[in-house]
Tab-separated table of N, CA and C in Angstrom:
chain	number	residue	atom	x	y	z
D	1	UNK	N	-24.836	-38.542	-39.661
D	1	UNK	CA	-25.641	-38.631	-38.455
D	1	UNK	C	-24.745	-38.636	-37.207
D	2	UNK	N	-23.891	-39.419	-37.172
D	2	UNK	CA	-22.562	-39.933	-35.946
D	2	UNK	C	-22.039	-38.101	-35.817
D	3	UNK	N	-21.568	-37.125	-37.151
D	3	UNK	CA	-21.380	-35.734	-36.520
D	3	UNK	C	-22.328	-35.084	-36.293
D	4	UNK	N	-23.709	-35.175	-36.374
D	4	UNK	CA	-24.774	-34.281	-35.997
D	4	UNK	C	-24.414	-34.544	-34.173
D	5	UNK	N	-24.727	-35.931	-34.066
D	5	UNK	CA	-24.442	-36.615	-32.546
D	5	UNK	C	-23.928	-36.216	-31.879
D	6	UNK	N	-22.522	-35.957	-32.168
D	6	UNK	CA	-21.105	-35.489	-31.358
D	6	UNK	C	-21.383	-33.757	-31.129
D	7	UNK	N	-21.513	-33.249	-32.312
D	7	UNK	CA	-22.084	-31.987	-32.319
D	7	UNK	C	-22.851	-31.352	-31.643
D	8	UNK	N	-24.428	-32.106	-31.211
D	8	UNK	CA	-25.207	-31.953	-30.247
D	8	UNK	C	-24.372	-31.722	-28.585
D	9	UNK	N	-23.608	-33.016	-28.731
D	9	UNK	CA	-23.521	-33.439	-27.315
D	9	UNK	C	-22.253	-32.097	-26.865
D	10	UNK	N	-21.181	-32.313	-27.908
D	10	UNK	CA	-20.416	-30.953	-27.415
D	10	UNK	C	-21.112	-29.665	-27.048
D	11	UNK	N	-22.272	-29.488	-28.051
D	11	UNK	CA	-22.967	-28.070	-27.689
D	11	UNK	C	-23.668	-28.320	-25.811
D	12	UNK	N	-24.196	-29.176	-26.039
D	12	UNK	CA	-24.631	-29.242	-24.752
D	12	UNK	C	-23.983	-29.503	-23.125
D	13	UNK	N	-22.429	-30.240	-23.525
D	13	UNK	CA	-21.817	-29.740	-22.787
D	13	UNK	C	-21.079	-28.390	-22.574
D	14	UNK	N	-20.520	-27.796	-23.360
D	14	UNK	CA	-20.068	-26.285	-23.408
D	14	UNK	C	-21.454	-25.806	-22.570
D	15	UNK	N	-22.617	-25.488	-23.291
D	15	UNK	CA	-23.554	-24.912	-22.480
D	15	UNK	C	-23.646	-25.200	-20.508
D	16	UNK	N	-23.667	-26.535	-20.425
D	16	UNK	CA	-23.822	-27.090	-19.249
D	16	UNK	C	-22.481	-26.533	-18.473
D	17	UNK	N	-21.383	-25.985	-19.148
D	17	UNK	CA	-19.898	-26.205	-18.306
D	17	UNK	C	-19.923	-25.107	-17.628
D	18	UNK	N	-21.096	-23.984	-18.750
D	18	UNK	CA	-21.350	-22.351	-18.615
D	18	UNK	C	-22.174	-22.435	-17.923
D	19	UNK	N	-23.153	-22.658	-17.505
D	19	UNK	CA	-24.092	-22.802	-16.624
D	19	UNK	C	-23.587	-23.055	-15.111
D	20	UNK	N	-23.003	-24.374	-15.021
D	20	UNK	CA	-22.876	-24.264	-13.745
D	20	UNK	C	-21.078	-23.362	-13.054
D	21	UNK	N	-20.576	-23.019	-14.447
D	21	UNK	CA	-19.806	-22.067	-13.781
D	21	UNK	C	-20.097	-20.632	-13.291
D	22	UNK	N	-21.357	-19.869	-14.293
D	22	UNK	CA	-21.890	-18.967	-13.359
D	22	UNK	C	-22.587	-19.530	-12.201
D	23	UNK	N	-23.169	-20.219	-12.352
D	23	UNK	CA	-24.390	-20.735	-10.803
D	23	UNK	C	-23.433	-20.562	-9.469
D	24	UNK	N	-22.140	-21.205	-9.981
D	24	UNK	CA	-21.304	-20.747	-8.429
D	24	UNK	C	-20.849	-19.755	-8.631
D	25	UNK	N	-20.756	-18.892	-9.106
D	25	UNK	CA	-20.089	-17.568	-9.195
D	25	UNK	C	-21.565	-16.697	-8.555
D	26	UNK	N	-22.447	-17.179	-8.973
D	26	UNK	CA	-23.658	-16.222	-8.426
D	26	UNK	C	-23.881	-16.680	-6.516
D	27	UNK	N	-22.838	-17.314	-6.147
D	27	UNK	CA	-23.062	-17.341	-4.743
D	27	UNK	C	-22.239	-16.383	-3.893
D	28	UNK	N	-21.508	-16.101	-4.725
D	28	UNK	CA	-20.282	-15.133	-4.294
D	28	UNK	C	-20.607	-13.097	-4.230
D	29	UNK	N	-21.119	-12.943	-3.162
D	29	UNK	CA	-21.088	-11.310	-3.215
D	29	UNK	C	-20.065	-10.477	-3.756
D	30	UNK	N	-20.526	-9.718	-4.290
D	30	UNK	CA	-19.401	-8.881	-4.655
D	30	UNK	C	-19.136	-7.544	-4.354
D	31	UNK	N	-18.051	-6.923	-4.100
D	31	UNK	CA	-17.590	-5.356	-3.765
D	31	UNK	C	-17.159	-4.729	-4.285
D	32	UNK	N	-17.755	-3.767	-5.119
D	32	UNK	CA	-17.157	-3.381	-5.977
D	32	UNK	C	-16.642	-1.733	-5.326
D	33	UNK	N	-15.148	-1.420	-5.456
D	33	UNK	CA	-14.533	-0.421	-4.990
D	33	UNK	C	-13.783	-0.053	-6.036
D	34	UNK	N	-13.811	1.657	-5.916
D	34	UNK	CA	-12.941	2.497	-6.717
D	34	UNK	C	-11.717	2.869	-5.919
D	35	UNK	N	-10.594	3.052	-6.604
D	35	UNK	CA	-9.100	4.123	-5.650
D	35	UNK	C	-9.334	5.064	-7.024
D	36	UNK	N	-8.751	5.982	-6.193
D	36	UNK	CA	-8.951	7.669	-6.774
D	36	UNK	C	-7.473	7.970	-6.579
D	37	UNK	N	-7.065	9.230	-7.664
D	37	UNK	CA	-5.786	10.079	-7.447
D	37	UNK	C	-5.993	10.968	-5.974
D	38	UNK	N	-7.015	10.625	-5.047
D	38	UNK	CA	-6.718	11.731	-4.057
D	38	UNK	C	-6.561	10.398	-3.056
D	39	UNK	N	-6.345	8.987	-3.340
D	39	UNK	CA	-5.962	8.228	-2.466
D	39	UNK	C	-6.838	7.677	-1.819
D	40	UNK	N	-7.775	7.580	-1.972
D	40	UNK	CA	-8.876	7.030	-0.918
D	40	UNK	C	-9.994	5.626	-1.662
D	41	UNK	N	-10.538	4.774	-1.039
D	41	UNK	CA	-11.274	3.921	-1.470
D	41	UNK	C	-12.329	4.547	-1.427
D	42	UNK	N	-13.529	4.194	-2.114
D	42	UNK	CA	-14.772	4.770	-2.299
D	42	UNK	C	-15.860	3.840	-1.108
D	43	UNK	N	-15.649	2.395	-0.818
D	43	UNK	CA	-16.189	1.818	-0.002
D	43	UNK	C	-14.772	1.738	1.036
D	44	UNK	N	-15.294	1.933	2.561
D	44	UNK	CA	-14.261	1.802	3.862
D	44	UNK	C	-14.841	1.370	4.584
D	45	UNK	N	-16.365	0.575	4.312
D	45	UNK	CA	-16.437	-0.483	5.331
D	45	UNK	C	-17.068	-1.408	4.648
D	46	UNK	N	-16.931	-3.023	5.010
D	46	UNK	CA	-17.519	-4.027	4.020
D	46	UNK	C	-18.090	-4.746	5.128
D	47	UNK	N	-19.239	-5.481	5.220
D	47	UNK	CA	-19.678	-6.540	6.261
D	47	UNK	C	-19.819	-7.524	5.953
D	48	UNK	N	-19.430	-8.596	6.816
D	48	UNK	CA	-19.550	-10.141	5.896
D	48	UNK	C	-19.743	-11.196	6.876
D	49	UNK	N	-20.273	-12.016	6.863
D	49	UNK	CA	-20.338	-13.427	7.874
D	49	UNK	C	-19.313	-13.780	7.852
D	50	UNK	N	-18.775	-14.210	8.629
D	50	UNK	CA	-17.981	-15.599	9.225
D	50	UNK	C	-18.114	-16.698	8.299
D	51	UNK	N	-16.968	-16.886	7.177
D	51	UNK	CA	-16.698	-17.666	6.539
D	51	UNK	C	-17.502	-17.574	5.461
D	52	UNK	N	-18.121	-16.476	5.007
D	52	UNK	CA	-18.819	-15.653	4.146
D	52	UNK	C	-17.770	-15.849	2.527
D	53	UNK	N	-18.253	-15.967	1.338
D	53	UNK	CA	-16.890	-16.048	0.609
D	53	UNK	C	-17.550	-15.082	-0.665
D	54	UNK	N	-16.379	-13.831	-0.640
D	54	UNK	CA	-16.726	-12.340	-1.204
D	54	UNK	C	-15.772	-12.545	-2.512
D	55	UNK	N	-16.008	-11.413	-3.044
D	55	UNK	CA	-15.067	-11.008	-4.153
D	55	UNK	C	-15.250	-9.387	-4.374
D	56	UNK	N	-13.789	-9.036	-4.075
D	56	UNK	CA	-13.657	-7.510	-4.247
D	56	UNK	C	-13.001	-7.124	-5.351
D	57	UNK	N	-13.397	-6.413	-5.991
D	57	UNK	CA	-13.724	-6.194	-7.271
D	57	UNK	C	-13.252	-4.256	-7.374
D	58	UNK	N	-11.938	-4.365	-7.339
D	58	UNK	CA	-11.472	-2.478	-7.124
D	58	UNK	C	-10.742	-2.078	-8.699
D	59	UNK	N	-11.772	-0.575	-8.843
D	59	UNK	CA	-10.924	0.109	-10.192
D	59	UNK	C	-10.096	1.290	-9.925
D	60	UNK	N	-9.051	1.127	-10.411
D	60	UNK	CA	-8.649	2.834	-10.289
D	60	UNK	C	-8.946	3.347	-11.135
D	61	UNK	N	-9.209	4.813	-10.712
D	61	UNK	CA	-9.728	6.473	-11.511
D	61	UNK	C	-8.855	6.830	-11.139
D	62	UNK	N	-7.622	7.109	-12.346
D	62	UNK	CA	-6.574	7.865	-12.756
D	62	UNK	C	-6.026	8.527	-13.636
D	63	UNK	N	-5.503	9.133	-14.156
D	63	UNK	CA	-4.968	9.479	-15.736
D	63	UNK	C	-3.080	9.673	-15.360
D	64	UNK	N	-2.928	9.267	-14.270
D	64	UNK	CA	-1.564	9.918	-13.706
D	64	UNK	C	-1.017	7.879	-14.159
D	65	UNK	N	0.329	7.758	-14.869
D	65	UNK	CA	1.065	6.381	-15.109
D	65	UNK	C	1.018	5.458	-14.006
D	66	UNK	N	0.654	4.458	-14.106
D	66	UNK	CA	0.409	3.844	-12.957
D	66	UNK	C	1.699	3.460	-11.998
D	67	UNK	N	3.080	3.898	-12.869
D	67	UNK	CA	4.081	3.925	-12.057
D	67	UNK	C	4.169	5.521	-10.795
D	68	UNK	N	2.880	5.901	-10.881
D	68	UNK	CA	3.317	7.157	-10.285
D	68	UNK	C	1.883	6.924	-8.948
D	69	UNK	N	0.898	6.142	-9.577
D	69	UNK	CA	-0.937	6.220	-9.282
D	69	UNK	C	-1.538	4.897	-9.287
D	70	UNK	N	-1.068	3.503	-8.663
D	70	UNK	CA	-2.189	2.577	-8.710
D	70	UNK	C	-2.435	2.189	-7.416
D	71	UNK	N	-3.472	1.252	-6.973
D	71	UNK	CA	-3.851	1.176	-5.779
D	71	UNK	C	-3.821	-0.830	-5.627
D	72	UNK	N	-4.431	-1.046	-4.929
D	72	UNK	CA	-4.458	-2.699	-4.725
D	72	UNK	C	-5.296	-2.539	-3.371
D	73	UNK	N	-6.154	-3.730	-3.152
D	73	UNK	CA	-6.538	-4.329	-2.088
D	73	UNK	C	-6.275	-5.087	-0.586
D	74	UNK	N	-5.657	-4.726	0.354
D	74	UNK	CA	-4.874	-5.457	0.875
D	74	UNK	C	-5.751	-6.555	2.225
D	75	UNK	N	-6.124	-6.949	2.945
D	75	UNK	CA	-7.125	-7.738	3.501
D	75	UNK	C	-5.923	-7.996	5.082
D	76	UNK	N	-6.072	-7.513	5.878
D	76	UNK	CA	-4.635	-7.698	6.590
D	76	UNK	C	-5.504	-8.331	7.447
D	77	UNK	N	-4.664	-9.593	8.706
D	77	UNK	CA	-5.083	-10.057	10.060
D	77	UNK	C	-5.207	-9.357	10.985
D	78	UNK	N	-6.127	-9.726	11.837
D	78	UNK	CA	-6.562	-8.508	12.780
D	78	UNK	C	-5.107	-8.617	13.797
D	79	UNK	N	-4.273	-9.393	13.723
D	79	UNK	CA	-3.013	-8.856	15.126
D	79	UNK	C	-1.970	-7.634	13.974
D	80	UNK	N	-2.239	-7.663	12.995
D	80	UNK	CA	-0.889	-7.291	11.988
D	80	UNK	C	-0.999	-5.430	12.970
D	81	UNK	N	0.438	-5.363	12.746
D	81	UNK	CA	0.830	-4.252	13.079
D	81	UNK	C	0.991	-3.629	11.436
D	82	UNK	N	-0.047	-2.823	11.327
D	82	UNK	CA	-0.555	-2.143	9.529
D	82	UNK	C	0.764	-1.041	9.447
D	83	UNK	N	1.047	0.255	10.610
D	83	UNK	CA	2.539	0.453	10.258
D	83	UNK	C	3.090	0.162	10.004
D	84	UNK	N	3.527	-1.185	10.495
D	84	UNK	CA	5.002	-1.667	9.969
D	84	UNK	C	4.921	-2.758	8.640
D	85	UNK	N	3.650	-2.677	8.676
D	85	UNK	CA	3.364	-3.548	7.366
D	85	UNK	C	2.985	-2.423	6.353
D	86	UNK	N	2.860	-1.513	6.100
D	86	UNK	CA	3.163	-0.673	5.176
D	86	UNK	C	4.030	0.131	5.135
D	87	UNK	N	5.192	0.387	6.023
D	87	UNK	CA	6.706	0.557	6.224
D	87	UNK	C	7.136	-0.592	5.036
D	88	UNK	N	6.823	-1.837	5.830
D	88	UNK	CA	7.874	-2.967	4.704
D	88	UNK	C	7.286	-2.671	3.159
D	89	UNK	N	6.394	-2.873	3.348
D	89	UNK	CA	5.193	-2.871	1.654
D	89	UNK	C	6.114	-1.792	0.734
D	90	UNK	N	6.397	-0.267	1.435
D	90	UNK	CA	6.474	0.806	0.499
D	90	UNK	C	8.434	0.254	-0.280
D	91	UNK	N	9.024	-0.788	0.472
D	91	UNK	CA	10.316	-1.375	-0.111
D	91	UNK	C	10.242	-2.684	-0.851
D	92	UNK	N	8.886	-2.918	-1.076
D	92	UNK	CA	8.596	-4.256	-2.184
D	92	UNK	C	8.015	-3.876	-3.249
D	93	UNK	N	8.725	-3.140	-4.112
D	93	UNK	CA	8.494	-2.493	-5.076
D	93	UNK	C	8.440	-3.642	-6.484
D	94	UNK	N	9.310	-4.612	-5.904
D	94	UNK	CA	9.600	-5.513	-7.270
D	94	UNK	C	8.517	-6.747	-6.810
D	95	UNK	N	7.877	-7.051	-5.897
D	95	UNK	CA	6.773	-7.618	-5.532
D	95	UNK	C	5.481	-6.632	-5.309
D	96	UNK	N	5.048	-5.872	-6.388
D	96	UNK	CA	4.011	-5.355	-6.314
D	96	UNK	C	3.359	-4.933	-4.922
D	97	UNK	N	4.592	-4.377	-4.109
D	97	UNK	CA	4.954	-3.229	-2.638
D	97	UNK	C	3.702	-4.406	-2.070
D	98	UNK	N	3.841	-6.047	-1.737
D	98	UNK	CA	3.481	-6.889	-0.892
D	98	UNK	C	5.175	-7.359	-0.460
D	99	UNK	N	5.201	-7.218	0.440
D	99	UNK	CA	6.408	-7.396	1.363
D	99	UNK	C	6.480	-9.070	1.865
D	100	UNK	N	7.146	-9.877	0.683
D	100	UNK	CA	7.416	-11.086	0.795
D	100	UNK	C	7.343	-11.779	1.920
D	101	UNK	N	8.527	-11.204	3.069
D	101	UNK	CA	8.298	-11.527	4.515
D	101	UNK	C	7.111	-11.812	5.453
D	102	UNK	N	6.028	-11.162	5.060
D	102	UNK	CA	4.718	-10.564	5.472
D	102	UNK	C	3.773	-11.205	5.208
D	103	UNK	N	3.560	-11.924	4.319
D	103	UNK	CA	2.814	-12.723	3.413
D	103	UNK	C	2.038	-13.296	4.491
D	104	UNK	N	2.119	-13.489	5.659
D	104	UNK	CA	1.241	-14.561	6.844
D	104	UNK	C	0.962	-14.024	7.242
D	105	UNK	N	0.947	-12.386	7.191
D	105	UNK	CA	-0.245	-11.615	7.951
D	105	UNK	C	-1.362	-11.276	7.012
D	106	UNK	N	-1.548	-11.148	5.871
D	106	UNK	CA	-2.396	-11.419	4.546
D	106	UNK	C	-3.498	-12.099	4.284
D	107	UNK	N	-5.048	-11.849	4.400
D	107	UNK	CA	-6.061	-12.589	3.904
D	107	UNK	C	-6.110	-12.527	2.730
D	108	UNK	N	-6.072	-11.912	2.262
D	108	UNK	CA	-5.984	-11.864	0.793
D	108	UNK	C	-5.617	-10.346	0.220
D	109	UNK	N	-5.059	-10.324	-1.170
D	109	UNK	CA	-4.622	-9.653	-1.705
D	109	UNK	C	-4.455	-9.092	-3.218
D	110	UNK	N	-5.410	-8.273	-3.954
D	110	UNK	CA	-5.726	-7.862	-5.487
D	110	UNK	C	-4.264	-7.433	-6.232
D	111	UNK	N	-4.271	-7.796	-7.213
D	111	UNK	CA	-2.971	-6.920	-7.732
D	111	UNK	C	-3.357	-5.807	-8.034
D	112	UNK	N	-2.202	-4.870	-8.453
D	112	UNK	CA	-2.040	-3.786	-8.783
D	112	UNK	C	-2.859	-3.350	-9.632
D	113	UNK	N	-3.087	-2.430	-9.632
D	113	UNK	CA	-4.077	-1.498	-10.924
D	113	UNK	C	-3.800	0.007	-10.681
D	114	UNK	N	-3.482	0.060	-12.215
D	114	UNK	CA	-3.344	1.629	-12.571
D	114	UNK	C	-4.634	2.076	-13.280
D	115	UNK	N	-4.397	3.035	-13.546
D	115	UNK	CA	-5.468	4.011	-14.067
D	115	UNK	C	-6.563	3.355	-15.291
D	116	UNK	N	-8.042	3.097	-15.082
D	116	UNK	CA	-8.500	2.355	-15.725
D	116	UNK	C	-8.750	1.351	-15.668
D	117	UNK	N	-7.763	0.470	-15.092
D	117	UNK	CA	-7.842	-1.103	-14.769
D	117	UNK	C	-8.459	-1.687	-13.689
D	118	UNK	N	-9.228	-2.538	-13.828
D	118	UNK	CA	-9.460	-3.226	-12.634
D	118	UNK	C	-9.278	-4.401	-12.404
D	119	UNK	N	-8.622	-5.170	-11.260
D	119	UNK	CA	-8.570	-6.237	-10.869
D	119	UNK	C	-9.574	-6.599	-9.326
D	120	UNK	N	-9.164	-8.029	-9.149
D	120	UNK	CA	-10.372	-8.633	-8.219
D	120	UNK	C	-9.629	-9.692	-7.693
D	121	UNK	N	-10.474	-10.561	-6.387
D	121	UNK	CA	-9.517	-11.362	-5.744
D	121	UNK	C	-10.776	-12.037	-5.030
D	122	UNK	N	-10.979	-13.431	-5.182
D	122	UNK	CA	-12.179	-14.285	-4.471
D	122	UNK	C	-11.701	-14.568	-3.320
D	123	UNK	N	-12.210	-14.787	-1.814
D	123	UNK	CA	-11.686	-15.384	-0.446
D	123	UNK	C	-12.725	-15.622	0.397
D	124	UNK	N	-12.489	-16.381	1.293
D	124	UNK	CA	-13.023	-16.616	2.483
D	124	UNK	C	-12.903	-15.853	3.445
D	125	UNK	N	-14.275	-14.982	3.855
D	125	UNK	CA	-13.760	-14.273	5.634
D	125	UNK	C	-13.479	-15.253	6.392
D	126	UNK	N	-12.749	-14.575	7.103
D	126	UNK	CA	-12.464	-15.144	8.236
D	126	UNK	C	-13.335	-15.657	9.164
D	127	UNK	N	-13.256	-17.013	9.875
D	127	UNK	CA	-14.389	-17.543	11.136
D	127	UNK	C	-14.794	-16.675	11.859
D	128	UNK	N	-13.215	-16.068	12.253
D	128	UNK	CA	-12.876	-15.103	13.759
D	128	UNK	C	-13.937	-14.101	13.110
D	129	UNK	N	-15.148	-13.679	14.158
D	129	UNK	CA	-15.694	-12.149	14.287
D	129	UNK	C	-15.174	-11.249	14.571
D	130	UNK	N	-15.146	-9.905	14.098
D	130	UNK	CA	-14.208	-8.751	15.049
D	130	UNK	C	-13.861	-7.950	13.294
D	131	UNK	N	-13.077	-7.050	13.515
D	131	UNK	CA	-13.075	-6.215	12.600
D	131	UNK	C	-11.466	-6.524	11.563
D	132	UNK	N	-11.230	-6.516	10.501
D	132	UNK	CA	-10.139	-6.542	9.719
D	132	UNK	C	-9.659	-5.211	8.773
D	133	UNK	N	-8.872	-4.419	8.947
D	133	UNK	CA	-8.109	-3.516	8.294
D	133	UNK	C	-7.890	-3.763	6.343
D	134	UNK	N	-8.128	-3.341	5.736
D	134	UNK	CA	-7.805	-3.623	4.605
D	134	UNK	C	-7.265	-1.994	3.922
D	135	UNK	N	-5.804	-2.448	3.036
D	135	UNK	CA	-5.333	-1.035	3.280
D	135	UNK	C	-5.313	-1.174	1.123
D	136	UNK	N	-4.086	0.298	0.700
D	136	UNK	CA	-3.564	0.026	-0.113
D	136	UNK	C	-2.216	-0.113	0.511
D	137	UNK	N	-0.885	-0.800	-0.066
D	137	UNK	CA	-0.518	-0.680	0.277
D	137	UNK	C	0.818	-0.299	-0.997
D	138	UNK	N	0.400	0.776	-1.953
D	138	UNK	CA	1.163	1.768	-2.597
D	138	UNK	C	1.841	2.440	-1.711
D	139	UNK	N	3.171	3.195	-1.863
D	139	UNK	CA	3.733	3.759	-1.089
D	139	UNK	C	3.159	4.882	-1.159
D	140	UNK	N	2.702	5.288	0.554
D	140	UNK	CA	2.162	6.830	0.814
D	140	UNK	C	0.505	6.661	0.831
D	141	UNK	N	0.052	5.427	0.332
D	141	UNK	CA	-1.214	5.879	0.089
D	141	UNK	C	-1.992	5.439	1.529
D	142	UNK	N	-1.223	4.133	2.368
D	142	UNK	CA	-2.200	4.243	3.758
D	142	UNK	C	-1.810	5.381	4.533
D	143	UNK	N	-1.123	5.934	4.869
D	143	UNK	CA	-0.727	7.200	5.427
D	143	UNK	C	-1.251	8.164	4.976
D	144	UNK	N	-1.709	8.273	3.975
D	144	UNK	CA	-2.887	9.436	3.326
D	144	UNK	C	-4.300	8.954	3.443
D	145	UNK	N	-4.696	7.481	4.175
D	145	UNK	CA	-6.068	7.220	4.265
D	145	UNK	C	-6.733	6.482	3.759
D	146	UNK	N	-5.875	5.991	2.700
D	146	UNK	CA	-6.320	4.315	1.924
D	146	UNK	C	-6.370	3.522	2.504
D	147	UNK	N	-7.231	3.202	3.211
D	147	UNK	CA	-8.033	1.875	4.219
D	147	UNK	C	-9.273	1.813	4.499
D	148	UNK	N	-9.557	0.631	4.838
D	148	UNK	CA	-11.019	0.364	4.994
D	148	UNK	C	-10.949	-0.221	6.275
D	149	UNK	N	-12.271	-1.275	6.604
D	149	UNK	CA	-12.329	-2.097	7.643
D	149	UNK	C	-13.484	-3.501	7.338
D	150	UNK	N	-12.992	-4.572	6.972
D	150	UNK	CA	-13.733	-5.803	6.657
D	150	UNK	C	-14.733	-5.876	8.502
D	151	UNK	N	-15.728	-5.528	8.517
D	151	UNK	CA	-16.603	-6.398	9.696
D	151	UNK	C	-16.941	-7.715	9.668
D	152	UNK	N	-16.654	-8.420	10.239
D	152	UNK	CA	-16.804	-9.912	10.569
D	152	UNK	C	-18.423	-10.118	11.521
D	153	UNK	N	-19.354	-10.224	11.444
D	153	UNK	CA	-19.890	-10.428	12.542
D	153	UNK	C	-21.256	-11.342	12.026
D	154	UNK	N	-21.581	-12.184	13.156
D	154	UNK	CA	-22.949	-13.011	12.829
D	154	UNK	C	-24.181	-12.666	12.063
């Protein structure tokens, strides 16, 4: 009887642990974006409240090695100078081309994904209203047009 007991109660916590871990996950919007071998995101504009809390959710469509073809999410601050932050990016090759130095101009940031894979990254927009840049920042690929623009607004 004492393991029927224990038995019950574990089942019903596991259940309960699942429950309310989707319930907050179902508060969280999600974005779901493709990168392509011709370099481009499939969504380039996202809108979100002020302190809105998203999850972008990007796959690459590739067949090319992902040492040659992956993309990432990049979420940049609206003062960042995006040239020179994807100047530094394309020499942080051993930090997944996020440019260590840089890191404080960064809202957030997906890892890498090659062909097939997808990764994702949960955050908070920003308070500030106004518009945010979000690039890849693979070498070559914002200079070919891999960017978007996060809208901030009420």
């Amino acid at each position: 009887m004492y393991l029927l007991k224990k038995t019950v109660c574990l089942s019903l916590l596991l259940f309960l642990s699942f429950f309310i871990a989707n319930a907050q996950d179902s508060d969280v919007r999600t974005i779901q974006i493709e990168g392509s071998d011709q370099m481009k995101f499939d969504v380039t504009e996202i809108t979100a409240a002020p302190g809105e809390e998203i999850k972008i959710v990007l796959t690459t469509v590739s067949k090319l090695p992902k040492v040659a073809m992956a993309h990432n999410v990049v979420v940049l601050k609206k003062d960042t100078d995006i040239n020179a932050f994807s100047r530094a990016a394309a020499t942080a090759r051993d930090n997944d081309f996020i440019p260590s130095k840089l890191t404080d101009q960064i809202i957030a940031h997906t890892p890498l994904a090659g062909g097939g894979e997808t990764v994702e990254i949960t955050f908070t927009v920003p308070e500030e209203t106004g518009d945010y840049t979000y690039i890849c920042s693979f070498p070559g690929h914002f200079a070919a047009g891999m960017k978007g623009t996060l809208i901030v607004e009420e």
